[in-house]
Amino acid sequence: MDKIATQRSFVLGDKWLYYKIYTGPKTSDLILTEVFFPIISSLLRDKIIDKWFFIRYSDPEHHLRIRFHYNEPDKIAYIINLLSPPLTDLINQDMVWKIQTDTYERELRRYGENTMDLAELIFFHDSQMVLKFLSFLESDGHEELRWLFSLLAIDSFLTTFNFGKHEKYSLLQKIRTGFAEEFAMSRSLKKQLDKKYREAREKIESFMDLNSESKPKYAIIIQILEDKSLKIKATAAKILEHEERRTLQQDIEKLMGSFIHMFMNRLFKSKNRMHELVCYDFLCRYYKSSIARSEMSRQKSKLGILL
């Protein structure tokens, strides 16, 4: 089954409808949560589409790339007609200045030909999770929650793929090293990150241990993360099965890095690479500290047994 050629390109009318919505970074969240999300929810509920996903991009103009998957050819007209009035309103309100449809070119080399469908399911549930969180963020109003959520969401995602604490630390170290090279990590930048982490450490450790009893206000965040984990569990198992059978066409750590990168792209409105550098650095420090505490506790327990 893995030898069957995987379709690379989808033109307009061929299973995927692909929109480019040109809008500013500041208005993109509003458009996603208040315009697209209700429509997407109805399309999923009525089984017009079975999955969708979005990314933020610049070419060099900032825009949203939104892709809808449908199985019945006649559904494309329904989707276009449903989206036309709200998109026209966005143009008339000067919130969007250009809308295009385009050919969807799958990144088969990055995600693997035999796991591309599985990757798109990850993209789908990731997009759903991010929009649910952004809707909550609008009501909460604390932008600080955005980067705190990124840490917890990455941790939850890796747990779903059976990464233990040491494996998470090892992966994040590799990702962080790549970003440090990209930013030509200077002593000054390292000092800034040191300072930022010291200031945020208590907040990070508290948030990473989030539960609905200690912080009922954020119970919705736990629910959002648990819902995604549950929905991608079977998909994660299939990807891990490919790894076990040695049929995975991409290294598992590189694949996880790509998934995490695209999650960060969806979550942050702008300056994504800098946000990634900071969040990966913070997660590395958190895992290192957590592993050290666990080891210290283990040594104390061992000493207690000997005494």
Short mmCIF file of C-alpha atoms in Angstrom, two decimals:
data_model
loop_
_atom_site.label_atom_id
_atom_site.label_comp_id
_atom_site.label_asym_id
_atom_site.label_seq_id
_atom_site.Cartn_x
_atom_site.Cartn_y
_atom_site.Cartn_z
CA MET A 1 0.00 0.00 0.00
CA ASP A 2 2.91 2.36 0.77
CA LYS A 3 4.13 1.96 -2.86
CA ILE A 4 1.06 3.64 -4.36
CA ALA A 5 2.05 7.06 -5.74
CA THR A 6 0.91 9.89 -3.49
CA GLN A 7 -0.73 12.84 -5.26
CA ARG A 8 1.51 15.90 -5.02
CA SER A 9 -0.54 18.71 -6.59
CA PHE A 10 -4.21 19.66 -6.34
CA VAL A 11 -5.61 22.25 -8.74
CA LEU A 12 -8.84 24.11 -8.08
CA GLY A 13 -11.68 21.58 -8.08
CA ASP A 14 -9.52 18.59 -7.13
CA LYS A 15 -10.36 17.63 -3.51
CA TRP A 16 -8.64 20.66 -1.94
CA LEU A 17 -9.86 24.27 -2.09
CA TYR A 18 -6.96 26.61 -1.31
CA TYR A 19 -7.42 30.30 -0.44
CA LYS A 20 -4.82 32.99 0.16
CA ILE A 21 -6.31 35.76 2.30
CA TYR A 22 -4.10 38.86 2.31
CA THR A 23 -4.51 40.69 5.61
CA GLY A 24 -2.36 42.27 8.32
CA PRO A 25 -0.92 40.27 11.23
CA LYS A 26 -3.04 42.19 13.73
CA THR A 27 -6.34 41.39 11.99
CA SER A 28 -5.53 37.77 11.12
CA ASP A 29 -6.61 36.36 14.50
CA LEU A 30 -9.92 38.22 14.31
CA ILE A 31 -10.61 36.94 10.80
CA LEU A 32 -9.74 33.37 11.81
CA THR A 33 -11.82 33.26 14.99
CA GLU A 34 -14.81 35.45 14.13
CA VAL A 35 -15.23 34.90 10.38
CA PHE A 36 -13.73 31.55 9.41
CA PHE A 37 -14.14 29.43 12.52
CA PRO A 38 -17.97 29.54 12.67
CA ILE A 39 -18.18 28.75 8.94
CA ILE A 40 -15.62 25.94 9.22
CA SER A 41 -17.49 24.46 12.18
CA SER A 42 -20.70 24.34 10.14
CA LEU A 43 -18.89 22.80 7.13
CA LEU A 44 -17.48 20.05 9.36
CA ARG A 45 -20.79 19.50 11.13
CA ASP A 46 -22.65 19.17 7.82
CA LYS A 47 -19.88 16.89 6.43
CA ILE A 48 -19.22 19.26 3.51
CA ILE A 49 -15.52 19.04 4.40
CA ASP A 50 -13.76 16.41 6.49
CA LYS A 51 -10.61 18.39 7.32
CA TRP A 52 -8.96 21.75 6.79
CA PHE A 53 -5.90 23.65 7.99
CA PHE A 54 -4.25 27.04 7.83
CA ILE A 55 -0.81 28.60 8.03
CA ARG A 56 0.44 32.18 8.18
CA TYR A 57 2.79 33.25 5.39
CA SER A 58 4.50 36.21 3.69
CA ASP A 59 5.43 36.37 0.00
CA PRO A 60 6.43 39.10 1.04
CA GLU A 61 2.90 40.35 1.86
CA HIS A 62 1.41 38.82 4.99
CA HIS A 63 -1.51 36.47 4.37
CA LEU A 64 -3.37 33.42 5.61
CA ARG A 65 -3.28 30.19 3.60
CA ILE A 66 -6.44 28.20 4.24
CA ARG A 67 -7.09 24.77 2.70
CA PHE A 68 -10.37 22.85 2.76
CA HIS A 69 -10.60 19.15 1.91
CA TYR A 70 -13.81 17.73 0.42
CA ASN A 71 -14.55 14.32 -1.12
CA GLU A 72 -17.51 15.12 -3.38
CA PRO A 73 -16.70 17.35 -6.42
CA ASP A 74 -19.98 19.26 -6.26
CA LYS A 75 -19.15 20.49 -2.73
CA ILE A 76 -16.64 23.07 -3.98
CA ALA A 77 -19.38 25.35 -5.32
CA TYR A 78 -21.20 25.18 -1.98
CA ILE A 79 -18.02 26.14 -0.05
CA ILE A 80 -17.16 29.01 -2.41
CA ASN A 81 -20.73 30.39 -2.28
CA LEU A 82 -20.75 30.14 1.53
CA LEU A 83 -17.45 32.00 1.84
CA SER A 84 -18.14 34.66 -0.79
CA PRO A 85 -20.34 37.06 1.28
CA PRO A 86 -18.08 37.24 4.38
CA LEU A 87 -14.97 37.55 2.21
CA THR A 88 -16.61 40.36 0.23
CA ASP A 89 -17.44 42.10 3.53
CA LEU A 90 -13.79 41.83 4.64
CA ILE A 91 -12.68 43.44 1.36
CA ASN A 92 -15.26 46.23 1.72
CA GLN A 93 -14.16 46.86 5.32
CA ASP A 94 -10.50 47.09 4.23
CA MET A 95 -9.58 44.22 6.56
CA VAL A 96 -8.47 42.16 3.56
CA TRP A 97 -6.95 43.64 0.41
CA LYS A 98 -6.61 40.59 -1.82
CA ILE A 99 -8.01 37.04 -2.09
CA GLN A 100 -6.63 34.33 -4.36
CA THR A 101 -7.15 30.64 -4.97
CA ASP A 102 -4.12 28.54 -5.79
CA THR A 103 -2.77 25.04 -6.44
CA TYR A 104 -2.02 23.09 -3.27
CA GLU A 105 1.47 21.58 -3.51
CA ARG A 106 2.07 19.01 -0.79
CA GLU A 107 5.45 18.96 0.98
CA LEU A 108 6.01 15.25 0.38
CA ARG A 109 9.75 15.33 1.01
CA ARG A 110 9.27 17.02 4.37
CA TYR A 111 6.44 14.84 5.65
CA GLY A 112 6.91 11.63 3.67
CA GLU A 113 4.77 10.26 0.84
CA ASN A 114 3.34 7.43 2.94
CA THR A 115 2.56 9.70 5.89
CA MET A 116 1.33 12.85 4.09
CA ASP A 117 -2.34 12.03 4.74
CA LEU A 118 -1.50 11.49 8.41
CA ALA A 119 0.40 14.78 8.53
CA GLU A 120 -2.64 16.61 7.14
CA LEU A 121 -4.75 15.13 9.94
CA ILE A 122 -2.22 16.55 12.42
CA PHE A 123 -2.47 19.93 10.65
CA PHE A 124 -6.27 19.74 10.85
CA HIS A 125 -6.49 19.04 14.58
CA ASP A 126 -3.67 21.51 15.25
CA SER A 127 -5.60 24.25 13.42
CA GLN A 128 -8.76 23.39 15.34
CA MET A 129 -6.86 23.56 18.64
CA VAL A 130 -5.21 26.89 17.82
CA LEU A 131 -8.51 28.52 16.83
CA LYS A 132 -10.20 27.27 19.99
CA PHE A 133 -7.34 28.72 22.02
CA LEU A 134 -7.36 32.04 20.13
CA SER A 135 -11.10 32.35 20.75
CA PHE A 136 -10.42 31.88 24.47
CA LEU A 137 -7.49 34.32 24.33
CA GLU A 138 -9.75 37.02 22.90
CA SER A 139 -12.06 36.72 25.91
CA ASP A 140 -9.18 36.48 28.41
CA GLY A 141 -7.14 39.32 26.93
CA HIS A 142 -3.73 38.24 28.27
CA GLU A 143 -1.25 37.92 25.40
CA GLU A 144 1.24 36.35 27.82
CA LEU A 145 -0.94 33.26 27.69
CA ARG A 146 -0.02 32.78 24.03
CA TRP A 147 3.62 31.85 24.67
CA LEU A 148 2.82 29.96 27.88
CA PHE A 149 0.28 27.91 25.93
CA SER A 150 2.92 27.18 23.28
CA LEU A 151 5.14 25.48 25.87
CA LEU A 152 2.34 23.36 27.28
CA ALA A 153 0.99 22.46 23.83
CA ILE A 154 4.41 21.31 22.56
CA ASP A 155 4.88 19.22 25.70
CA SER A 156 1.42 17.67 25.31
CA PHE A 157 2.05 16.94 21.62
CA LEU A 158 5.33 15.14 22.33
CA THR A 159 3.67 13.14 25.12
CA THR A 160 1.08 11.91 22.59
CA PHE A 161 3.99 10.59 20.51
CA ASN A 162 5.37 8.75 23.58
CA PHE A 163 8.32 11.07 24.13
CA GLY A 164 9.59 10.87 27.71
CA LYS A 165 11.17 13.77 29.55
CA HIS A 166 14.72 12.92 28.39
CA GLU A 167 13.59 12.46 24.77
CA LYS A 168 11.76 15.81 24.88
CA TYR A 169 14.87 17.51 26.24
CA SER A 170 17.09 15.92 23.58
CA LEU A 171 14.75 16.96 20.75
CA LEU A 172 14.34 20.54 22.00
CA GLN A 173 18.10 20.86 22.41
CA LYS A 174 18.57 19.98 18.74
CA ILE A 175 15.84 22.38 17.63
CA ARG A 176 17.22 25.16 19.84
CA THR A 177 20.74 24.63 18.47
CA GLY A 178 19.41 25.10 14.94
CA PHE A 179 17.75 28.38 15.89
CA ALA A 180 20.81 29.56 17.83
CA GLU A 181 22.85 29.10 14.65
CA GLU A 182 20.22 30.92 12.58
CA PHE A 183 20.27 33.89 14.96
CA ALA A 184 24.07 33.69 15.38
CA MET A 185 23.57 33.41 19.14
CA SER A 186 25.72 36.13 20.71
CA ARG A 187 26.71 36.47 24.35
CA SER A 188 24.34 39.44 24.57
CA LEU A 189 21.35 37.43 23.24
CA LYS A 190 22.17 34.54 25.57
CA LYS A 191 22.23 36.94 28.53
CA GLN A 192 18.83 38.30 27.48
CA LEU A 193 17.40 34.78 27.35
CA ASP A 194 18.96 33.96 30.73
CA LYS A 195 17.32 37.04 32.24
CA LYS A 196 13.96 36.38 30.61
CA TYR A 197 13.88 32.79 31.85
CA ARG A 198 14.83 33.74 35.41
CA GLU A 199 12.00 36.27 35.44
CA ALA A 200 9.47 33.81 33.95
CA ARG A 201 10.67 30.56 35.56
CA GLU A 202 8.12 30.40 38.37
CA LYS A 203 5.29 31.24 35.99
CA ILE A 204 6.46 28.60 33.49
CA GLU A 205 6.80 25.85 36.09
CA SER A 206 3.36 26.67 37.46
CA PHE A 207 1.77 26.68 33.99
CA MET A 208 3.45 23.44 32.93
CA ASP A 209 1.83 21.82 35.97
CA LEU A 210 -1.56 23.27 35.07
CA ASN A 211 -4.68 21.46 36.28
CA SER A 212 -8.33 22.46 36.48
CA GLU A 213 -8.39 22.26 40.28
CA SER A 214 -5.50 24.65 40.92
CA LYS A 215 -6.53 27.08 38.17
CA PRO A 216 -10.19 26.53 37.22
CA LYS A 217 -10.04 29.69 35.07
CA TYR A 218 -7.80 27.80 32.65
CA ALA A 219 -9.75 24.53 32.65
CA ILE A 220 -10.69 25.30 29.04
CA ILE A 221 -6.99 25.19 28.07
CA ILE A 222 -6.61 21.71 29.55
CA GLN A 223 -9.75 20.62 27.72
CA ILE A 224 -8.48 22.03 24.41
CA LEU A 225 -5.16 20.17 24.76
CA GLU A 226 -6.76 16.91 25.89
CA ASP A 227 -9.23 17.08 23.00
CA LYS A 228 -6.43 17.42 20.45
CA SER A 229 -4.38 14.63 22.06
CA LEU A 230 -7.36 12.31 21.96
CA LYS A 231 -8.12 13.11 18.32
CA ILE A 232 -4.55 12.62 17.06
CA LYS A 233 -3.84 9.53 19.18
CA ALA A 234 -4.67 7.04 16.39
CA THR A 235 -2.77 9.17 13.84
CA ALA A 236 0.28 9.31 16.12
CA ALA A 237 0.10 5.53 16.56
CA LYS A 238 0.18 5.01 12.78
CA ILE A 239 3.20 7.28 12.39
CA LEU A 240 4.98 5.46 15.23
CA GLU A 241 4.09 2.15 13.58
CA HIS A 242 5.85 3.35 10.43
CA GLU A 243 8.89 4.19 12.55
CA GLU A 244 8.84 0.76 14.18
CA ARG A 245 8.54 -0.96 10.77
CA ARG A 246 11.28 1.33 9.41
CA THR A 247 8.97 2.59 6.67
CA LEU A 248 9.01 6.18 7.93
CA GLN A 249 10.48 8.28 5.11
CA GLN A 250 11.55 11.09 7.42
CA ASP A 251 13.49 10.92 10.69
CA ILE A 252 10.97 10.97 13.58
CA GLU A 253 12.72 13.88 15.32
CA LYS A 254 12.78 15.94 12.11
CA LEU A 255 9.11 15.13 11.61
CA MET A 256 8.26 16.23 15.16
CA GLY A 257 10.31 19.39 14.62
CA SER A 258 8.31 20.18 11.47
CA PHE A 259 4.98 19.63 13.24
CA ILE A 260 6.07 21.84 16.15
CA HIS A 261 7.32 24.55 13.79
CA MET A 262 3.96 24.65 11.97
CA PHE A 263 2.11 24.81 15.28
CA MET A 264 4.17 27.85 16.27
CA ASN A 265 3.45 29.39 12.87
CA ARG A 266 -0.28 29.05 13.50
CA LEU A 267 -0.15 30.35 17.06
CA PHE A 268 1.86 33.55 16.70
CA LYS A 269 0.78 36.50 14.58
CA SER A 270 4.24 37.80 13.65
CA LYS A 271 7.96 37.50 14.44
CA ASN A 272 7.48 33.74 14.48
CA ARG A 273 11.16 32.79 14.28
CA MET A 274 12.04 34.92 17.31
CA HIS A 275 9.10 33.49 19.26
CA GLU A 276 10.30 30.01 18.34
CA LEU A 277 13.84 30.72 19.55
CA VAL A 278 12.59 31.99 22.92
CA CYS A 279 10.01 29.24 23.46
CA TYR A 280 12.38 26.41 22.49
CA ASP A 281 15.04 27.89 24.75
CA PHE A 282 12.58 28.12 27.65
CA LEU A 283 11.40 24.54 27.13
CA CYS A 284 14.99 23.28 27.09
CA ARG A 285 15.71 25.03 30.36
CA TYR A 286 12.48 23.75 31.88
CA TYR A 287 13.21 20.12 30.89
CA LYS A 288 16.81 20.36 32.12
CA SER A 289 15.65 21.67 35.49
CA SER A 290 12.83 19.11 35.71
CA ILE A 291 15.20 16.22 34.94
CA ALA A 292 17.68 17.49 37.56
CA ARG A 293 14.92 17.68 40.20
CA SER A 294 13.75 14.17 39.36
CA GLU A 295 17.31 12.85 39.62
CA MET A 296 17.82 14.58 42.95
CA SER A 297 14.58 13.11 44.26
CA ARG A 298 15.63 9.67 43.04
CA GLN A 299 19.00 9.97 44.79
CA LYS A 300 17.34 11.06 48.02
CA SER A 301 14.97 8.10 47.87
CA LYS A 302 17.87 5.75 47.23
CA LEU A 303 19.78 7.23 50.16
CA GLY A 304 16.72 6.84 52.37
CA ILE A 305 16.52 3.13 51.52
CA LEU A 306 20.22 2.64 52.34
CA LEU A 307 19.79 4.40 55.68
#
